[in-house]
Short mmCIF file of C-alpha atoms in Angstrom, two decimals:
data_model
loop_
_atom_site.label_atom_id
_atom_site.label_comp_id
_atom_site.label_asym_id
_atom_site.label_seq_id
_atom_site.Cartn_x
_atom_site.Cartn_y
_atom_site.Cartn_z
CA UNK M 5 50.24 23.87 -18.65
CA UNK M 6 51.58 24.59 -15.16
CA UNK M 7 51.83 28.30 -15.94
CA UNK M 8 48.28 28.30 -17.30
CA UNK M 9 46.74 26.63 -14.26
CA UNK M 10 49.03 28.14 -11.67
CA UNK M 11 49.66 26.59 -8.24
CA UNK M 12 46.91 24.40 -6.79
CA UNK M 13 46.39 23.83 -3.04
CA UNK M 14 44.56 20.55 -2.49
CA UNK M 15 44.83 20.55 1.33
CA UNK M 16 42.69 22.94 3.38
CA UNK M 17 44.29 25.04 6.06
CA UNK M 18 43.46 24.27 9.73
CA UNK M 19 41.40 27.45 9.90
CA UNK M 20 39.42 26.49 6.79
CA UNK M 21 38.91 22.97 8.14
CA UNK M 22 37.49 24.35 11.40
CA UNK M 23 34.97 26.39 9.41
CA UNK M 24 33.84 23.34 7.45
CA UNK M 25 33.58 20.97 10.42
CA UNK M 26 30.19 21.05 12.13
CA UNK M 27 31.24 19.23 15.33
CA UNK M 28 34.50 18.77 17.22
CA UNK M 29 33.76 16.56 20.22
CA UNK M 30 31.40 13.84 21.38
CA UNK M 31 28.88 16.22 22.95
CA UNK M 32 28.64 18.32 19.78
CA UNK M 33 28.17 15.22 17.64
CA UNK M 34 25.48 13.95 20.01
CA UNK M 35 23.69 17.28 19.56
CA UNK M 36 23.95 16.83 15.78
CA UNK M 37 22.39 13.35 15.98
CA UNK M 38 19.56 14.64 18.17
CA UNK M 39 18.95 17.53 15.75
CA UNK M 40 18.85 15.22 12.71
CA UNK M 41 16.29 13.02 14.47
CA UNK M 42 14.16 16.04 15.39
CA UNK M 43 14.26 17.19 11.74
CA UNK M 44 13.31 13.66 10.59
CA UNK M 45 16.51 13.38 8.57
CA UNK M 46 17.16 9.89 9.85
CA UNK M 47 18.89 8.89 6.60
CA UNK M 48 21.80 11.23 7.48
CA UNK M 49 22.59 9.65 10.84
CA UNK M 50 25.02 7.10 9.42
CA UNK M 51 26.83 9.75 7.37
CA UNK M 52 27.21 11.94 10.45
CA UNK M 53 28.49 8.93 12.41
CA UNK M 54 31.09 8.23 9.70
CA UNK M 55 32.23 11.86 9.95
CA UNK M 56 32.62 11.47 13.71
CA UNK M 57 34.77 8.36 13.26
CA UNK M 58 36.91 10.08 10.62
CA UNK M 59 37.43 13.00 12.99
CA UNK M 60 38.80 10.59 15.58
CA UNK M 61 35.96 11.25 18.06
CA UNK M 62 35.24 8.16 20.16
CA UNK M 63 31.46 7.60 20.50
CA UNK M 64 30.01 7.11 23.96
CA UNK M 65 27.09 5.00 25.13
CA UNK M 66 24.83 8.07 25.03
CA UNK M 67 25.77 8.63 21.39
CA UNK M 68 24.71 5.11 20.44
CA UNK M 69 21.44 5.56 22.29
CA UNK M 70 20.76 8.73 20.28
CA UNK M 71 21.66 6.98 17.03
CA UNK M 72 19.49 3.91 17.65
CA UNK M 73 16.52 5.99 18.82
CA UNK M 74 16.89 8.04 15.62
CA UNK M 75 16.91 4.92 13.43
CA UNK M 76 13.89 3.59 15.34
CA UNK M 77 11.93 6.78 14.66
CA UNK M 78 12.97 6.59 10.99
CA UNK M 79 12.22 2.85 10.65
CA UNK M 80 15.76 2.10 9.46
CA UNK M 81 16.48 -1.40 10.74
CA UNK M 82 19.76 -1.95 8.88
CA UNK M 83 21.22 1.26 10.31
CA UNK M 84 20.04 0.29 13.80
CA UNK M 85 21.74 -3.11 13.57
CA UNK M 86 24.89 -1.45 12.21
CA UNK M 87 25.08 0.88 15.22
CA UNK M 88 24.47 -2.06 17.56
CA UNK M 89 27.38 -3.94 15.97
CA UNK M 90 29.61 -0.86 16.18
CA UNK M 91 28.73 -0.49 19.84
CA UNK M 92 29.59 -4.11 20.61
CA UNK M 93 32.86 -3.86 18.63
CA UNK M 94 33.91 -1.03 20.94
CA UNK M 95 33.27 -3.15 24.02
CA UNK M 96 29.95 -1.54 24.96
CA UNK M 97 27.21 -4.06 25.72
CA UNK M 98 23.72 -2.69 24.90
CA UNK M 99 21.45 -2.29 27.92
CA UNK M 100 17.81 -3.34 28.18
CA UNK M 101 16.46 0.06 27.08
CA UNK M 102 18.55 -0.02 23.91
CA UNK M 103 17.45 -3.59 23.15
CA UNK M 104 13.85 -2.45 23.55
CA UNK M 105 14.44 0.25 20.96
CA UNK M 106 15.93 -2.36 18.59
CA UNK M 107 12.91 -4.66 19.02
CA UNK M 108 10.58 -1.72 18.39
CA UNK M 109 12.50 -0.96 15.18
CA UNK M 110 11.93 -4.56 14.05
CA UNK M 111 8.19 -4.05 14.55
CA UNK M 112 8.18 -0.85 12.50
CA UNK M 113 10.01 -2.63 9.68
CA UNK M 114 7.83 -5.77 9.94
CA UNK M 115 10.64 -8.17 10.93
CA UNK M 116 9.25 -10.15 13.90
CA UNK M 117 11.83 -12.94 13.47
CA UNK M 118 14.63 -10.42 13.95
CA UNK M 119 12.93 -9.25 17.15
CA UNK M 120 13.02 -12.83 18.48
CA UNK M 121 16.73 -13.07 17.58
CA UNK M 122 17.40 -9.88 19.53
CA UNK M 123 15.72 -11.46 22.58
CA UNK M 124 18.05 -14.46 22.23
CA UNK M 125 21.01 -12.08 22.04
CA UNK M 126 19.89 -10.47 25.28
CA UNK M 127 20.10 -13.87 26.98
CA UNK M 128 23.62 -14.40 25.63
CA UNK M 129 24.80 -11.09 27.11
CA UNK M 130 22.91 -11.64 30.39
CA UNK M 131 20.68 -8.62 29.81
CA UNK M 132 17.48 -9.26 31.74
CA UNK M 133 14.28 -8.36 29.85
CA UNK M 134 11.87 -6.00 31.60
CA UNK M 135 8.15 -5.45 31.16
CA UNK M 136 8.69 -3.17 28.17
CA UNK M 137 10.75 -5.86 26.43
CA UNK M 138 7.89 -8.34 26.62
CA UNK M 139 5.33 -5.79 25.42
CA UNK M 140 7.60 -4.81 22.49
CA UNK M 141 7.93 -8.49 21.55
CA UNK M 142 4.21 -9.03 21.93
CA UNK M 143 3.47 -6.19 19.55
CA UNK M 144 6.15 -7.43 17.12
CA UNK M 145 4.39 -10.77 16.81
CA UNK M 146 0.95 -9.11 16.83
CA UNK M 147 1.85 -6.96 13.82
CA UNK M 148 2.60 -10.16 11.89
CA UNK M 149 -0.62 -11.81 13.07
CA UNK M 150 1.24 -14.59 14.90
CA UNK M 151 -1.38 -15.32 17.51
CA UNK M 152 0.35 -18.41 18.88
CA UNK M 153 3.53 -16.49 19.68
CA UNK M 154 1.55 -13.64 21.19
CA UNK M 155 -0.16 -15.96 23.65
CA UNK M 156 3.19 -17.63 24.41
CA UNK M 157 4.62 -14.22 25.37
CA UNK M 158 1.57 -13.56 27.54
CA UNK M 159 2.22 -16.84 29.36
CA UNK M 160 5.87 -15.89 29.84
CA UNK M 161 4.84 -12.54 31.30
CA UNK M 162 2.37 -14.17 33.66
CA UNK M 163 4.93 -16.74 34.85
CA UNK M 164 7.42 -13.91 35.43
CA UNK M 165 4.91 -12.17 37.69
CA UNK M 166 4.19 -9.34 35.28
CA UNK M 167 0.62 -8.09 35.00
CA UNK M 168 -0.98 -7.36 31.65
CA UNK M 169 -1.51 -3.65 31.02
CA UNK M 170 -3.47 -1.82 28.34
CA UNK M 171 -0.59 -2.11 25.86
CA UNK M 172 -0.65 -5.90 26.18
CA UNK M 173 -4.37 -6.01 25.49
CA UNK M 174 -3.84 -3.60 22.60
CA UNK M 175 -1.34 -6.08 21.17
CA UNK M 176 -3.84 -8.92 21.54
CA UNK M 177 -6.43 -6.95 19.56
CA UNK M 178 -3.83 -6.20 16.87
CA UNK M 179 -2.87 -9.88 16.67
CA UNK M 180 -6.47 -10.96 16.10
CA UNK M 181 -6.92 -8.18 13.54
CA UNK M 182 -3.84 -9.27 11.56
CA UNK M 183 -4.41 -13.01 11.81
CA UNK M 184 -4.68 -14.70 8.41
CA UNK M 185 -7.10 -16.17 7.68
CA UNK M 186 -9.18 -14.12 10.13
CA UNK M 187 -10.95 -16.10 12.83
CA UNK M 188 -14.70 -16.04 13.42
CA UNK M 189 -14.35 -14.76 16.97
CA UNK M 190 -12.27 -11.67 16.16
CA UNK M 191 -15.17 -9.27 16.76
CA UNK M 192 -15.97 -10.93 20.09
CA UNK M 193 -12.32 -10.80 21.15
CA UNK M 194 -12.09 -7.05 20.47
CA UNK M 195 -14.97 -6.35 22.87
CA UNK M 196 -13.63 -8.84 25.40
CA UNK M 197 -10.13 -7.33 25.52
CA UNK M 198 -11.46 -3.80 25.89
CA UNK M 199 -13.51 -4.93 28.88
CA UNK M 200 -10.70 -6.98 30.43
CA UNK M 201 -8.24 -4.09 30.12
CA UNK M 202 -10.35 -2.11 32.58
CA UNK M 203 -9.80 -4.77 35.24
CA UNK M 204 -6.03 -4.36 34.97
CA UNK M 205 -5.93 -0.56 34.83
CA UNK M 206 -4.17 -0.40 38.21
CA UNK M 207 -1.56 -3.02 37.33
CA UNK M 208 0.66 -1.36 34.78
CA UNK M 209 3.26 -3.84 33.59
CA UNK M 210 5.45 -1.18 32.00
CA UNK M 211 5.05 2.54 32.16
CA UNK M 212 7.30 5.17 30.62
CA UNK M 213 10.86 4.92 31.92
CA UNK M 214 13.00 7.94 32.70
CA UNK M 215 15.24 7.12 29.75
CA UNK M 216 12.31 6.93 27.32
CA UNK M 217 11.08 10.31 28.51
CA UNK M 218 14.57 11.77 28.19
CA UNK M 219 14.89 10.37 24.64
CA UNK M 220 11.37 11.65 23.84
CA UNK M 221 10.05 8.19 23.05
CA UNK M 222 6.39 7.78 23.99
CA UNK M 223 4.85 4.44 24.92
CA UNK M 224 2.68 4.68 21.81
CA UNK M 225 5.77 5.01 19.64
CA UNK M 226 7.75 2.30 21.45
CA UNK M 227 4.90 -0.20 21.08
CA UNK M 228 3.95 0.97 17.56
CA UNK M 229 0.34 1.80 18.35
CA UNK M 230 -1.77 3.45 15.61
CA UNK M 231 -1.81 6.69 17.66
CA UNK M 232 2.01 7.00 17.65
CA UNK M 233 2.18 9.82 15.09
CA UNK M 234 -0.71 11.76 16.68
CA UNK M 235 0.00 11.45 20.41
CA UNK M 236 2.05 14.64 20.64
CA UNK M 237 -0.54 16.74 18.84
CA UNK M 238 -2.56 18.84 21.22
CA UNK M 239 -6.23 17.92 21.45
CA UNK M 240 -6.03 15.02 18.99
CA UNK M 241 -5.54 12.00 21.26
CA UNK M 242 -6.92 11.40 24.76
CA UNK M 243 -4.23 9.01 26.01
CA UNK M 244 -6.36 7.23 28.65
CA UNK M 245 -8.50 5.91 25.75
CA UNK M 246 -5.67 3.76 24.36
CA UNK M 247 -7.73 0.56 24.23
CA UNK M 248 -10.56 2.31 22.43
CA UNK M 249 -8.09 3.77 19.92
CA UNK M 250 -6.75 0.34 19.03
CA UNK M 251 -10.23 -1.23 19.00
CA UNK M 252 -11.76 1.42 16.72
CA UNK M 253 -8.72 1.19 14.45
CA UNK M 254 -9.25 -2.57 14.19
CA UNK M 255 -12.94 -2.09 13.37
CA UNK M 256 -12.02 0.29 10.54
CA UNK M 257 -9.52 -2.16 9.09
CA UNK M 258 -11.98 -5.04 9.43
CA UNK M 259 -14.91 -2.94 8.09
CA UNK M 260 -17.00 -4.01 11.06
CA UNK M 261 -19.62 -1.32 11.70
CA UNK M 262 -21.54 -3.49 14.19
CA UNK M 263 -18.61 -3.80 16.60
CA UNK M 264 -17.82 -0.12 16.12
CA UNK M 265 -21.33 0.81 17.29
CA UNK M 266 -20.92 -1.48 20.31
CA UNK M 267 -17.68 0.29 21.18
CA UNK M 268 -19.41 3.66 20.93
CA UNK M 269 -22.02 2.48 23.43
CA UNK M 270 -19.28 1.23 25.76
CA UNK M 271 -17.46 4.54 25.49
CA UNK M 272 -20.65 6.44 26.31
CA UNK M 273 -21.30 4.16 29.29
CA UNK M 274 -17.80 4.97 30.57
CA UNK M 275 -18.69 8.67 30.45
CA UNK M 276 -16.16 9.44 27.72
CA UNK M 277 -16.49 11.27 24.40
CA UNK M 278 -14.66 10.25 21.21
CA UNK M 279 -11.49 12.22 20.53
CA UNK M 280 -10.37 13.22 17.05
CA UNK M 281 -8.48 9.97 16.49
CA UNK M 282 -11.58 7.93 17.26
CA UNK M 283 -13.64 10.20 14.98
CA UNK M 284 -11.13 9.49 12.23
CA UNK M 285 -11.48 5.72 12.74
CA UNK M 286 -15.28 5.97 12.74
CA UNK M 287 -15.10 7.75 9.39
CA UNK M 288 -12.71 5.11 8.05
CA UNK M 289 -15.01 2.31 9.18
CA UNK M 290 -18.03 3.79 7.40
CA UNK M 291 -16.08 4.70 4.27
CA UNK M 292 -14.31 1.33 4.01
CA UNK M 293 -17.71 -0.32 4.36
CA UNK M 294 -19.02 1.73 1.43
CA UNK M 295 -21.34 3.93 3.53
CA UNK M 296 -20.15 7.30 2.19
CA UNK M 297 -23.15 9.20 3.56
CA UNK M 298 -22.45 8.23 7.18
CA UNK M 299 -18.75 8.92 6.76
CA UNK M 300 -19.52 12.36 5.36
CA UNK M 301 -22.00 13.00 8.15
CA UNK M 302 -19.35 12.35 10.85
CA UNK M 303 -17.03 14.77 9.05
CA UNK M 304 -19.63 17.51 8.79
CA UNK M 305 -20.50 17.35 12.51
CA UNK M 306 -16.95 18.41 13.42
CA UNK M 307 -17.46 22.06 12.51
CA UNK M 308 -13.84 23.07 11.95
CA UNK M 309 -12.07 19.75 11.33
CA UNK M 310 -8.27 19.41 11.13
CA UNK M 311 -6.54 18.45 7.89
CA UNK M 312 -6.36 14.78 8.98
CA UNK M 313 -10.14 14.41 8.80
CA UNK M 314 -10.17 15.99 5.34
CA UNK M 315 -7.55 13.50 4.15
CA UNK M 316 -9.39 10.59 5.78
CA UNK M 317 -12.59 11.53 3.94
CA UNK M 318 -10.78 11.95 0.61
CA UNK M 319 -8.89 8.66 0.90
CA UNK M 320 -11.95 6.70 2.00
CA UNK M 321 -14.27 8.20 -0.60
CA UNK M 322 -11.92 7.23 -3.43
CA UNK M 323 -11.97 3.54 -2.49
CA UNK M 324 -13.41 1.68 -5.43
CA UNK M 325 -13.34 4.87 -7.57
CA UNK M 326 -17.15 5.07 -7.66
CA UNK M 327 -18.73 8.20 -9.23
CA UNK M 328 -20.33 9.20 -5.91
CA UNK M 329 -17.13 8.66 -3.95
CA UNK M 330 -14.99 10.57 -6.46
CA UNK M 331 -17.41 13.50 -6.31
CA UNK M 332 -17.20 13.56 -2.50
CA UNK M 333 -13.41 13.45 -2.74
CA UNK M 334 -13.39 16.30 -5.28
CA UNK M 335 -15.63 18.51 -3.16
CA UNK M 336 -13.56 17.79 -0.04
CA UNK M 337 -10.31 18.61 -1.80
CA UNK M 338 -11.72 21.95 -2.92
CA UNK M 339 -12.78 22.80 0.64
CA UNK M 340 -9.40 21.70 1.91
CA UNK M 341 -7.61 23.85 -0.65
CA UNK M 342 -9.83 26.84 0.23
CA UNK M 343 -8.73 26.55 3.86
CA UNK M 344 -5.10 26.69 2.81
CA UNK M 345 -4.15 23.16 3.82
CA UNK M 346 -1.05 21.78 2.12
CA UNK M 347 -0.17 18.31 0.93
CA UNK M 348 3.09 16.53 1.66
CA UNK M 349 4.89 14.64 -1.13
CA UNK M 350 3.93 11.32 0.50
CA UNK M 351 0.25 12.15 1.03
CA UNK M 352 -0.06 13.81 -2.37
CA UNK M 353 1.47 10.78 -4.07
CA UNK M 354 -0.86 8.38 -2.24
CA UNK M 355 -3.93 10.44 -3.18
CA UNK M 356 -2.84 10.73 -6.82
CA UNK M 357 -2.18 7.00 -7.03
CA UNK M 358 -5.66 6.26 -5.66
CA UNK M 359 -7.41 8.81 -7.91
CA UNK M 360 -5.54 7.54 -10.98
CA UNK M 361 -7.41 4.25 -10.66
CA UNK M 362 -10.58 5.87 -12.00
CA UNK M 363 -11.33 4.11 -15.29
CA UNK M 364 -14.33 6.16 -16.36
CA UNK M 365 -15.32 9.80 -15.99
CA UNK M 366 -13.40 12.95 -16.70
CA UNK M 367 -10.40 12.25 -14.45
CA UNK M 368 -11.30 15.46 -12.61
CA UNK M 369 -10.14 14.39 -9.15
CA UNK M 370 -6.78 13.08 -10.33
CA UNK M 371 -6.21 16.27 -12.34
CA UNK M 372 -7.10 18.40 -9.31
CA UNK M 373 -4.64 16.55 -7.06
CA UNK M 374 -1.94 16.91 -9.72
CA UNK M 375 -2.63 20.64 -9.98
CA UNK M 376 -2.48 21.01 -6.17
CA UNK M 377 0.92 19.34 -6.09
CA UNK M 378 2.23 21.41 -8.97
CA UNK M 379 1.04 24.61 -7.27
CA UNK M 380 3.02 23.56 -4.18
CA UNK M 381 6.00 22.53 -6.36
CA UNK M 382 5.83 18.91 -5.21
CA UNK M 383 6.82 16.02 -7.44
CA UNK M 384 4.82 12.80 -6.90
CA UNK M 385 6.50 9.42 -6.58
CA UNK M 386 7.07 7.35 -9.72
CA UNK M 387 4.24 4.84 -9.01
CA UNK M 388 1.79 7.76 -8.73
CA UNK M 389 3.12 9.49 -11.84
CA UNK M 390 3.13 6.21 -13.77
CA UNK M 391 -0.51 5.44 -12.89
CA UNK M 392 -1.59 9.02 -13.65
CA UNK M 393 0.31 9.04 -16.96
CA UNK M 394 -1.28 5.77 -18.08
CA UNK M 395 -4.71 7.10 -17.11
CA UNK M 396 -4.18 10.22 -19.22
CA UNK M 397 -3.05 8.18 -22.22
CA UNK M 398 -6.14 5.97 -21.97
CA UNK M 399 -8.32 9.04 -22.51
CA UNK M 400 -8.90 10.99 -25.68
CA UNK M 401 -6.38 13.76 -25.05
CA UNK M 402 -4.41 15.47 -27.84
CA UNK M 403 -0.73 14.49 -27.88
CA UNK M 404 0.29 18.14 -27.60
CA UNK M 405 -1.85 18.74 -24.49
CA UNK M 406 0.28 20.75 -21.99
CA UNK M 407 -0.71 18.57 -19.04
CA UNK M 408 0.12 15.35 -20.89
CA UNK M 409 3.48 16.74 -22.03
CA UNK M 410 4.42 17.83 -18.51
CA UNK M 411 3.47 14.49 -16.99
CA UNK M 412 5.33 12.66 -19.77
CA UNK M 413 8.53 14.63 -19.12
CA UNK M 414 8.38 13.97 -15.38
CA UNK M 415 7.63 10.29 -16.01
CA UNK M 416 10.65 9.93 -18.30
CA UNK M 417 12.86 11.84 -15.86
CA UNK M 418 11.94 9.68 -12.86
CA UNK M 419 12.41 6.50 -14.87
CA UNK M 420 15.72 7.66 -16.36
CA UNK M 421 17.27 8.49 -13.00
CA UNK M 422 16.17 5.23 -11.42
CA UNK M 423 13.61 6.66 -9.00
CA UNK M 424 10.98 4.08 -9.89
CA UNK M 425 10.93 2.67 -6.36
CA UNK M 426 10.02 5.91 -4.59
CA UNK M 427 7.28 5.57 -2.02
#
């Protein structure tokens, strides 16, 4: 046997090890963490950190800041808390900026109670909260609709001598929007907070810090505003209109066309024009209210709209799976495809899941979305495939139909390999 297999070398030579290793010191590893965050591969940060520890490289405070910012951007709360614990185990006490990032991560992951616990931890370690800390906490409670806690934080800010800025008022609007059951004065409060925010425009309680700018964390991202994923896109968001962005977003979620029209009049009175984000929320408000014609009209006035407006129109038109809405969605998808716009796996899966809810008709829209994803070699998530597969089986389709067979194989494959929880 030994003669047959020959001699085996299980240990790599130092030269071979150097070729395999992608970082050798703390600065190189920090560059790796920054690169993974930029590539949105946040799920690899913990693996890279484990490699650094195995290599005997001692992480610095800057490394932990890069790691926790990366987990914040990727909405990975467990990883963020792990890195915090590792930092404390090495004798490094988190500073206020890092605690702000942790609180923001709690908001992204919808864990407001954990955000409150982090504030208590700050008190234990004598880390003094700053204006950003309070605004992060305010938005954490606002996302959960905890209006009482939001107003308690506002009182704490006022007693600490901190003025309310536009991000505080944005959090108040969000809190009223998410309150369950919704209160009767929500619409009035939205208008009121937009007006009151103008009075405090010169008293900014917390602007961007040098560290946030260095870590490329915008205020919109830190406070989890609805514009966070669009703020760095040129020409999409006019940042001085933050309060209008949040207010129009609330109107769309609440399906309140009346308040939306009032906001448009206020915006015109201020001498401002809607940016693309506001246009998107106006479309959502009309579409969610069932007024497909007005939503389509806003879209058609844009001339050469970006892909986001196409997707907004498709998603909104498919709500309720009405024949008229499905036809609008089908026509929009064809125009979108003609312009060469591509789907992502997440967006394609969401659209397929929505289109698969059509109980009558020829299933044309769902089939078209499936074909678009197949042409781009994208596999939908299991929930989308499962809904689409059931919709196909409910129709009179031969068992040997090529589409049905392909969907069936993918359905069995995703279920067999345990990927039924994919988003």
